[in-house]
mmCIF file of C-alpha atoms in Angstrom:
data_model
loop_
_atom_site.group_PDB
_atom_site.id
_atom_site.type_symbol
_atom_site.label_atom_id
_atom_site.label_comp_id
_atom_site.label_asym_id
_atom_site.label_seq_id
_atom_site.Cartn_x
_atom_site.Cartn_y
_atom_site.Cartn_z
ATOM 1 C CA UNK A 24 -27.155 19.604 -6.895
ATOM 2 C CA UNK A 25 -25.469 16.422 -7.045
ATOM 3 C CA UNK A 26 -21.962 16.304 -4.633
ATOM 4 C CA UNK A 27 -18.311 16.567 -6.742
ATOM 5 C CA UNK A 28 -17.179 13.091 -6.708
ATOM 6 C CA UNK A 29 -13.178 13.348 -5.217
ATOM 7 C CA UNK A 30 -10.788 11.141 -7.738
ATOM 8 C CA UNK A 31 -10.892 7.491 -8.147
ATOM 9 C CA UNK A 32 -9.241 5.185 -5.929
ATOM 10 C CA UNK A 33 -7.092 2.416 -6.878
ATOM 11 C CA UNK A 34 -8.996 -0.953 -4.771
ATOM 12 C CA UNK A 35 -5.962 -2.850 -2.442
ATOM 13 C CA UNK A 36 -5.662 -6.763 -2.418
ATOM 14 C CA UNK A 37 -3.219 -8.100 -0.224
ATOM 15 C CA UNK A 38 -1.467 -10.985 -1.091
ATOM 16 C CA UNK A 39 -1.402 -14.435 1.568
ATOM 17 C CA UNK A 40 1.707 -13.553 3.185
ATOM 18 C CA UNK A 41 0.872 -9.843 3.698
ATOM 19 C CA UNK A 42 -2.681 -11.500 5.017
ATOM 20 C CA UNK A 43 -0.322 -13.650 7.565
ATOM 21 C CA UNK A 44 1.581 -10.228 8.622
ATOM 22 C CA UNK A 45 -2.138 -8.418 9.269
ATOM 23 C CA UNK A 46 -3.134 -10.838 10.907
ATOM 24 C CA UNK A 47 -0.038 -10.848 13.514
ATOM 25 C CA UNK A 48 -0.628 -6.895 14.296
ATOM 26 C CA UNK A 49 -2.278 -6.697 17.767
ATOM 27 C CA UNK A 50 -1.579 -3.318 18.001
ATOM 28 C CA UNK A 51 -4.225 -0.551 17.744
ATOM 29 C CA UNK A 52 -2.017 1.987 16.804
ATOM 30 C CA UNK A 53 -0.365 -0.645 15.077
ATOM 31 C CA UNK A 54 -3.438 -0.898 13.107
ATOM 32 C CA UNK A 55 -4.225 2.961 12.292
ATOM 33 C CA UNK A 56 -1.184 3.419 11.120
ATOM 34 C CA UNK A 57 -1.493 0.171 8.462
ATOM 35 C CA UNK A 58 -4.371 1.644 6.803
ATOM 36 C CA UNK A 59 -3.355 5.752 6.951
ATOM 37 C CA UNK A 60 -0.360 3.928 4.582
ATOM 38 C CA UNK A 61 -3.264 1.382 3.039
ATOM 39 C CA UNK A 62 -4.956 4.909 1.871
ATOM 40 C CA UNK A 63 -1.932 7.083 0.184
ATOM 41 C CA UNK A 64 -1.272 4.196 -2.068
ATOM 42 C CA UNK A 65 -4.771 3.601 -2.532
ATOM 43 C CA UNK A 66 -5.265 7.180 -4.116
ATOM 44 C CA UNK A 67 -1.798 7.670 -5.768
ATOM 45 C CA UNK A 68 -0.704 4.032 -6.001
ATOM 46 C CA UNK A 69 3.153 6.035 -7.522
ATOM 47 C CA UNK A 70 3.177 6.845 -3.839
ATOM 48 C CA UNK A 71 5.833 5.191 -3.563
ATOM 49 C CA UNK A 72 9.457 4.917 -4.883
ATOM 50 C CA UNK A 73 10.313 1.563 -7.869
ATOM 51 C CA UNK A 74 12.192 -0.935 -6.467
ATOM 52 C CA UNK A 75 15.361 -1.773 -8.672
ATOM 53 C CA UNK A 76 14.590 -4.428 -10.853
ATOM 54 C CA UNK A 77 14.216 -6.034 -14.476
ATOM 55 C CA UNK A 78 10.628 -5.080 -17.098
ATOM 56 C CA UNK A 79 10.125 -9.040 -17.141
ATOM 57 C CA UNK A 80 7.546 -9.098 -14.372
ATOM 58 C CA UNK A 81 6.224 -6.276 -12.370
ATOM 59 C CA UNK A 82 7.391 -3.538 -11.052
ATOM 60 C CA UNK A 83 7.374 -3.318 -7.063
ATOM 61 C CA UNK A 84 7.592 -0.162 -4.990
ATOM 62 C CA UNK A 85 8.103 0.625 -1.332
ATOM 63 C CA UNK A 86 6.430 2.791 -0.056
ATOM 64 C CA UNK A 87 7.511 4.297 3.511
ATOM 65 C CA UNK A 88 5.883 6.736 6.349
ATOM 66 C CA UNK A 89 8.693 8.259 8.681
ATOM 67 C CA UNK A 90 6.267 9.150 11.087
ATOM 68 C CA UNK A 91 3.886 6.072 11.640
ATOM 69 C CA UNK A 92 6.769 3.768 10.611
ATOM 70 C CA UNK A 93 4.674 1.466 8.333
ATOM 71 C CA UNK A 94 6.905 -0.208 5.019
ATOM 72 C CA UNK A 95 4.627 -1.114 2.148
ATOM 73 C CA UNK A 96 5.618 -3.638 -1.026
ATOM 74 C CA UNK A 97 3.738 -3.453 -3.478
ATOM 75 C CA UNK A 98 2.906 -3.659 -7.315
ATOM 76 C CA UNK A 99 0.051 -2.038 -9.313
ATOM 77 C CA UNK A 100 -1.544 -3.356 -11.945
ATOM 78 C CA UNK A 101 -1.739 -2.394 -15.781
ATOM 79 C CA UNK A 102 -4.591 -0.453 -15.740
ATOM 80 C CA UNK A 103 -3.488 1.460 -12.094
ATOM 81 C CA UNK A 104 -6.770 0.163 -10.873
ATOM 82 C CA UNK A 105 -5.584 -2.198 -7.909
ATOM 83 C CA UNK A 106 -2.626 -2.042 -5.363
ATOM 84 C CA UNK A 107 -1.307 -5.683 -4.489
ATOM 85 C CA UNK A 108 -0.073 -5.558 -1.469
ATOM 86 C CA UNK A 109 3.031 -8.013 -0.719
ATOM 87 C CA UNK A 110 4.818 -6.855 2.385
ATOM 88 C CA UNK A 111 3.520 -5.188 5.818
ATOM 89 C CA UNK A 112 6.171 -3.885 8.110
ATOM 90 C CA UNK A 113 4.524 -1.601 10.777
#
C-alpha cells in the first residue's frame, strides 16, 4: 500500500530583488532561518498577515518569525500554487 501524501506545497519563486538579497546572506544560520520561513509559507501561503492596500494588484502579505528573526514580503497567485517572495530580511 503506497504511503499517503502530505498536503501539497506551493512553489516558491523569488523576485529579482529577493535574489539579490539572498546572494548577500553569508551566514549559515541566517540561511537556515530563511529556509525554515520559506517552508512555512510554502505549506501555508496564508500564514502571513495581509498588508493594507487596494485590490488593484496582488495583495502583499508579510510573514514574520520572532524566533528566527526572519521577515518575508510576498504575494500568492490566484490558484495558490506559487508564492512570490518580494523582500527578504534576516
